[in-house]
C-alpha positions as a Python dict, from the first residue, in 0.01 Angstrom:
ca = {
    (1, 'M'): (0, 0, 0),
    (2, 'S'): (135, 343, -95),
    (3, 'A'): (191, 597, 179),
    (4, 'P'): (-120, 819, 208),
    (5, 'L'): (-90, 1191, 143),
    (6, 'V'): (-111, 1399, 461),
    (7, 'T'): (-216, 1764, 461),
    (8, 'L'): (-23, 1960, 721),
    (9, 'G'): (-256, 2250, 797),
    (10, 'L'): (-100, 2568, 936),
    (11, 'T'): (-308, 2862, 1058),
    (12, 'T'): (-126, 3193, 1102),
    (13, 'F'): (-195, 3536, 1244),
    (14, 'N'): (75, 3794, 1323),
    (15, 'A'): (343, 3530, 1374),
    (16, 'A'): (636, 3679, 1184),
    (17, 'G'): (875, 3586, 1464),
    (18, 'T'): (779, 3218, 1483),
    (19, 'V'): (617, 3105, 1158),
    (20, 'Q'): (942, 3000, 987),
    (21, 'R'): (1017, 2767, 1277),
    (22, 'A'): (669, 2618, 1254),
    (23, 'V'): (698, 2564, 879),
    (24, 'R'): (1044, 2412, 917),
    (25, 'S'): (910, 2160, 1168),
    (26, 'A'): (650, 2062, 907),
    (27, 'T'): (893, 2032, 615),
    (28, 'E'): (1135, 1824, 825),
    (29, 'Q'): (884, 1548, 901),
    (30, 'S'): (1015, 1197, 842),
    (31, 'W'): (683, 1119, 667),
    (32, 'R'): (760, 1253, 320),
    (33, 'N'): (426, 1226, 138),
    (34, 'F'): (277, 1554, 255),
    (35, 'E'): (151, 1891, 144),
    (36, 'I'): (144, 2206, 355),
    (37, 'V'): (-166, 2425, 339),
    (38, 'A'): (-111, 2755, 519),
    (39, 'V'): (-400, 2994, 579),
    (40, 'D'): (-321, 3343, 703),
    (41, 'D'): (-595, 3531, 888),
    (42, 'C'): (-515, 3886, 773),
    (43, 'S'): (-183, 3933, 951),
    (44, 'H'): (-38, 4283, 950),
    (45, 'D'): (318, 4207, 1062),
    (46, 'G'): (465, 4050, 747),
    (47, 'T'): (364, 3691, 822),
    (48, 'L'): (198, 3649, 482),
    (49, 'D'): (508, 3773, 299),
    (50, 'I'): (721, 3521, 487),
    (51, 'L'): (482, 3240, 394),
    (52, 'R'): (486, 3340, 28),
    (53, 'R'): (868, 3345, 22),
    (54, 'L'): (877, 2999, 179),
    (55, 'A'): (619, 2871, -71),
    (56, 'A'): (819, 3008, -365),
    (57, 'A'): (1109, 2786, -259),
    (58, 'S'): (901, 2479, -167),
    (59, 'P'): (639, 2350, -413),
    (60, 'E'): (469, 2141, -143),
    (61, 'I'): (354, 2462, 33),
    (62, 'R'): (30, 2632, -73),
    (63, 'V'): (-59, 2966, 88),
    (64, 'F'): (-402, 3125, 120),
    (65, 'C'): (-515, 3448, 285),
    (66, 'N'): (-861, 3511, 425),
    (67, 'A'): (-1046, 3813, 287),
    (68, 'A'): (-1131, 3915, 645),
    (69, 'N'): (-1018, 3805, 989),
    (70, 'V'): (-1241, 3508, 1069),
    (71, 'G'): (-1064, 3346, 1365),
    (72, 'V'): (-880, 3018, 1389),
    (73, 'A'): (-1192, 2803, 1342),
    (74, 'G'): (-1266, 2968, 1009),
    (75, 'S'): (-903, 2931, 902),
    (76, 'R'): (-904, 2562, 989),
    (77, 'N'): (-1224, 2514, 792),
    (78, 'R'): (-1055, 2671, 491),
    (79, 'I'): (-768, 2425, 531),
    (80, 'L'): (-1022, 2143, 528),
    (81, 'G'): (-1172, 2287, 211),
    (82, 'E'): (-836, 2316, 34),
    (83, 'A'): (-685, 1988, 161),
    (84, 'R'): (-593, 1716, -88),
    (85, 'G'): (-463, 1468, 168),
    (86, 'E'): (-633, 1158, 301),
    (87, 'F'): (-530, 1271, 650),
    (88, 'V'): (-502, 1618, 804),
    (89, 'A'): (-267, 1720, 1086),
    (90, 'F'): (-287, 2071, 1229),
    (91, 'F'): (9, 2292, 1316),
    (92, 'D'): (0, 2621, 1508),
    (93, 'D'): (213, 2915, 1396),
    (94, 'D'): (416, 2934, 1719),
    (95, 'D'): (466, 2562, 1786),
    (96, 'E'): (707, 2294, 1668),
    (97, 'S'): (647, 1928, 1587),
    (98, 'L'): (917, 1667, 1627),
    (99, 'P'): (1022, 1499, 1299),
    (100, 'E'): (851, 1168, 1381),
    (101, 'R'): (514, 1322, 1472),
    (102, 'I'): (324, 1253, 1148),
    (103, 'A'): (464, 902, 1097),
    (104, 'S'): (378, 814, 1457),
    (105, 'Q'): (22, 943, 1432),
    (106, 'I'): (-43, 769, 1099),
    (107, 'K'): (74, 439, 1247),
    (108, 'R'): (-133, 487, 1563),
    (109, 'I'): (-451, 557, 1366),
    (110, 'L'): (-408, 277, 1111),
    (111, 'D'): (-317, 19, 1376),
    (112, 'Y'): (-617, 118, 1586),
    (113, 'E'): (-856, 118, 1289),
    (114, 'R'): (-756, -238, 1200),
    (115, 'E'): (-793, -372, 1553),
    (116, 'F'): (-1061, -177, 1737),
    (117, 'A'): (-1249, 93, 1545),
    (118, 'G'): (-1498, -120, 1353),
    (119, 'G'): (-1547, 157, 1099),
    (120, 'A'): (-1596, 433, 1358),
    (121, 'P'): (-1404, 762, 1315),
    (122, 'V'): (-1065, 780, 1488),
    (123, 'I'): (-874, 1091, 1595),
    (124, 'C'): (-521, 1099, 1734),
    (125, 'H'): (-351, 1350, 1964),
    (126, 'T'): (0, 1344, 2104),
    (127, 'A'): (125, 1453, 2442),
    (128, 'R'): (302, 1789, 2427),
    (129, 'R'): (569, 1995, 2597),
    (130, 'V'): (423, 2330, 2697),
    (131, 'V'): (671, 2616, 2729),
    (132, 'Y'): (556, 2926, 2919),
    (133, 'P'): (697, 3279, 2877),
    (134, 'D'): (894, 3252, 3205),
    (135, 'G'): (1070, 2937, 3082),
    (136, 'T'): (859, 2692, 3282),
    (137, 'V'): (805, 2365, 3093),
    (138, 'R'): (524, 2117, 3158),
    (139, 'V'): (461, 1787, 2981),
    (140, 'E'): (87, 1750, 2926),
    (141, 'P'): (-55, 1404, 2849),
    (142, 'T'): (-342, 1336, 2615),
    (143, 'M'): (-639, 1102, 2611),
    (144, 'G'): (-615, 740, 2494),
    (145, 'Q'): (-241, 687, 2540),
    (146, 'T'): (-268, 316, 2629),
    (147, 'V'): (-180, 101, 2327),
    (148, 'G'): (-335, -240, 2257),
    (149, 'R'): (-681, -174, 2393),
    (150, 'R'): (-1000, 11, 2304),
    (151, 'A'): (-958, 386, 2342),
    (152, 'P'): (-1204, 630, 2502),
    (153, 'A'): (-1494, 675, 2262),
    (154, 'G'): (-1842, 808, 2209),
    (155, 'L'): (-2063, 976, 2465),
    (156, 'A'): (-1827, 875, 2746),
    (157, 'V'): (-1572, 1120, 2604),
    (158, 'A'): (-1830, 1398, 2568),
    (159, 'R'): (-1935, 1345, 2930),
    (160, 'R'): (-1570, 1342, 3040),
    (161, 'I'): (-1512, 1680, 2874),
    (162, 'L'): (-1836, 1850, 2978),
    (163, 'L'): (-1915, 1684, 3311),
    (164, 'G'): (-1578, 1564, 3435),
    (165, 'T'): (-1716, 1209, 3446),
    (166, 'P'): (-1434, 962, 3526),
    (167, 'L'): (-1316, 771, 3220),
    (168, 'E'): (-1042, 511, 3210),
    (169, 'D'): (-749, 633, 2996),
    (170, 'G'): (-949, 953, 2954),
    (171, 'Y'): (-722, 1197, 3136),
    (172, 'G'): (-542, 1456, 2925),
    (173, 'A'): (-609, 1738, 2683),
    (174, 'C'): (-690, 1714, 2311),
    (175, 'P'): (-578, 2044, 2152),
    (176, 'T'): (-580, 2089, 1777),
    (177, 'C'): (-208, 2173, 1765),
    (178, 'C'): (-125, 1803, 1815),
    (179, 'Q'): (-424, 1653, 1634),
    (180, 'M'): (-461, 1427, 1329),
    (181, 'A'): (-757, 1253, 1168),
    (182, 'R'): (-882, 1153, 828),
    (183, 'L'): (-1010, 1442, 618),
    (184, 'S'): (-1338, 1252, 589),
    (185, 'T'): (-1371, 1258, 969),
    (186, 'Y'): (-1342, 1637, 987),
    (187, 'R'): (-1589, 1684, 705),
    (188, 'A'): (-1840, 1435, 845),
    (189, 'V'): (-1855, 1626, 1174),
    (190, 'G'): (-1886, 1962, 997),
    (191, 'G'): (-1542, 2102, 1075),
    (192, 'F'): (-1497, 2373, 1338),
    (193, 'D'): (-1760, 2618, 1461),
    (194, 'P'): (-1659, 2963, 1327),
    (195, 'A'): (-1881, 3131, 1588),
    (196, 'L'): (-1630, 3028, 1856),
    (197, 'R'): (-1316, 3243, 1866),
    (198, 'R'): (-1179, 3026, 2149),
    (199, 'G'): (-1268, 2675, 2259),
    (200, 'E'): (-1341, 2563, 1903),
    (201, 'D'): (-1117, 2259, 1954),
    (202, 'T'): (-1309, 2150, 2265),
    (203, 'D'): (-1639, 2190, 2081),
    (204, 'F'): (-1511, 1987, 1786),
    (205, 'N'): (-1401, 1706, 2018),
    (206, 'I'): (-1740, 1701, 2189),
    (207, 'R'): (-1921, 1681, 1856),
    (208, 'L'): (-1688, 1407, 1730),
    (209, 'A'): (-1741, 1212, 2052),
    (210, 'R'): (-2118, 1247, 2017),
    (211, 'A'): (-2080, 1108, 1664),
    (212, 'G'): (-1909, 798, 1804),
    (213, 'G'): (-1546, 901, 1755),
    (214, 'H'): (-1257, 710, 1914),
    (215, 'F'): (-980, 916, 2078),
    (216, 'V'): (-635, 756, 2056),
    (217, 'G'): (-321, 918, 2190),
    (218, 'I'): (58, 902, 2186),
    (219, 'A'): (233, 929, 2521),
    (220, 'K'): (553, 1079, 2381),
    (221, 'P'): (537, 1460, 2361),
    (222, 'L'): (577, 1514, 1986),
    (223, 'V'): (470, 1880, 1988),
    (224, 'I'): (643, 2171, 2160),
    (225, 'Q'): (370, 2423, 2235),
    (226, 'T'): (495, 2774, 2300),
    (227, 'M'): (246, 2977, 2502),
    (228, 'T'): (226, 3324, 2351),
    (229, 'K'): (-4, 3594, 2486),
    (230, 'T'): (-246, 3739, 2234),
    (231, 'S'): (-547, 3967, 2263),
    (232, 'E'): (-803, 3685, 2260),
    (233, 'K'): (-625, 3485, 2530),
    (234, 'S'): (-779, 3618, 2850),
    (235, 'L'): (-953, 3461, 3147),
    (236, 'A'): (-1270, 3654, 3061),
    (237, 'E'): (-1268, 3517, 2706),
    (238, 'E'): (-1206, 3162, 2829),
    (239, 'Y'): (-1496, 3199, 3072),
    (240, 'D'): (-1732, 3330, 2804),
    (241, 'N'): (-1640, 3048, 2570),
    (242, 'W'): (-1706, 2782, 2833),
    (243, 'L'): (-2049, 2933, 2888),
    (244, 'R'): (-2112, 2917, 2512),
    (245, 'L'): (-2000, 2554, 2506),
    (246, 'I'): (-2230, 2438, 2782),
    (247, 'E'): (-2519, 2627, 2623),
    (248, 'K'): (-2444, 2467, 2285),
    (249, 'H'): (-2443, 2120, 2440),
    (250, 'R'): (-2717, 2194, 2689),
    (251, 'D'): (-2921, 1890, 2585),
    (252, 'L'): (-2647, 1651, 2699),
    (253, 'L'): (-2606, 1835, 3029),
    (254, 'E'): (-2980, 1848, 3097),
    (255, 'E'): (-3008, 1478, 3016),
    (256, 'A'): (-2758, 1420, 3297),
    (257, 'G'): (-2939, 1668, 3523),
    (258, 'Q'): (-2625, 1881, 3550),
    (259, 'F'): (-2676, 2194, 3340),
    (260, 'S'): (-2720, 2424, 3640),
    (261, 'F'): (-2439, 2253, 3829),
    (262, 'C'): (-2195, 2283, 3537),
    (263, 'R'): (-2265, 2653, 3495),
    (264, 'R'): (-2209, 2716, 3866),
    (265, 'W'): (-1893, 2501, 3862),
    (266, 'I'): (-1749, 2713, 3580),
    (267, 'E'): (-1831, 3027, 3781),
    (268, 'A'): (-1648, 2884, 4084),
    (269, 'K'): (-1350, 2778, 3872),
    (270, 'Q'): (-1331, 3126, 3721),
    (271, 'A'): (-1305, 3278, 4068),
    (272, 'F'): (-1020, 3036, 4147),
    (273, 'L'): (-832, 3125, 3828),
    (274, 'E'): (-877, 3495, 3899),
    (275, 'R'): (-745, 3443, 4255),
    (276, 'R'): (-1069, 3568, 4411),
    (277, 'H'): (-1025, 3314, 4685),
    (278, 'L'): (-1310, 3414, 4916),
    (279, 'V'): (-1554, 3419, 4624),
    (280, 'F'): (-1425, 3077, 4516),
    (281, 'I'): (-1473, 2931, 4864),
    (282, 'R'): (-1827, 3071, 4891),
    (283, 'R'): (-1923, 2938, 4548),
    (284, 'L'): (-1770, 2597, 4614),
    (285, 'A'): (-1944, 2571, 4951),
    (286, 'S'): (-2276, 2666, 4794),
    (287, 'L'): (-2226, 2401, 4526),
    (288, 'A'): (-2137, 2139, 4786),
    (289, 'L'): (-2457, 2209, 4977),
    (290, 'A'): (-2676, 2195, 4666),
    (291, 'H'): (-2495, 1913, 4482),
    (292, 'P'): (-2270, 1724, 4727),
    (293, 'G'): (-2210, 1422, 4503),
    (294, 'H'): (-2134, 1614, 4184),
    (295, 'T'): (-1914, 1862, 4371),
    (296, 'G'): (-1712, 1594, 4545),
    (297, 'R'): (-1646, 1410, 4220),
    (298, 'R'): (-1548, 1730, 4039),
    (299, 'V'): (-1307, 1830, 4316),
    (300, 'L'): (-1140, 1488, 4308),
    (301, 'M'): (-1111, 1505, 3929),
    (302, 'A'): (-971, 1859, 3946),
    (303, 'L'): (-693, 1785, 4196),
    (304, 'P'): (-449, 1641, 3937),
    (305, 'N'): (-497, 1962, 3734),
    (306, 'L'): (-434, 2199, 4024),
    (307, 'G'): (-85, 2298, 3913),
    (308, 'L'): (-192, 2330, 3550),
    (309, 'N'): (-488, 2552, 3641),
    (310, 'R'): (-269, 2778, 3852),
    (311, 'R'): (-20, 2809, 3567),
    (312, 'F'): (-310, 2869, 3326),
    (313, 'G'): (-441, 3154, 3541),
    (314, 'R'): (-99, 3316, 3578),
    (315, 'F'): (-37, 3296, 3203),
    (316, 'H'): (-366, 3467, 3115),
    (317, 'E'): (-301, 3738, 3372),
    (318, 'G'): (52, 3792, 3240),
    (319, 'R'): (209, 3682, 3568),
    (320, 'P'): (526, 3463, 3592),
}
């Protein structure tokens, strides 16, 4: 069987200082049957010019520019529309992928499809090294890292994301920067929601899970994610997007009898991230009185993420 073509999809916006590094990490993949589709979202710092120079020297790179700034979801949807590959792997403009990333993800997906998927859609994420502006480095796992067994799948994954429901092998994040799936999988789910300027990756994963998707992972961190502060990365924006997400998937939350609880949990978590400790304690105590079981389970599930959430809050506040 010939090696399938993989579309390496790169979204860019005002990344003149990092985009060459991101493109280089794509062109240096050990998997050689690839194309690079770069979509620029109306940068005004010379990013598009850099991409065009790189494309002039590398025929495997195709560059597109949005007519208006549409956000990363819209840019990813354009990549899906332009892609010629059987598989799509997404790259961010300030991150790097190790040379074996694509080959490893292709193997993981194909092996899993043969043994466990039964025709269901499969998506693969890798663990990643997250580098913060102060030099702090964290290795973040992903979901479905255990090889040789059925991966987290279906509604159980959607409930894990939205409700924090315990799920074996279901701990870890699934960001788009370390994601790969068949192009047909992305198109079947409808791509990314352009109405979401943040949290579009979480929403996509929920919709894929609700469509029966299987979430396989790779334990080795094959992506180096550099955390860069931009205007849309704020605690207030993250909070608003979580509220939009739970409203969008309200039917699943109401079916579990947890819509009100989830909204109040997000409000309590926001107070924690913003270091409004007294407000957080009051909100958590109120939740515990009204929903003791749900609150206890959520607290236990949140404990492993305590350090990550603190780092997340400091990053969005611009603190070291």
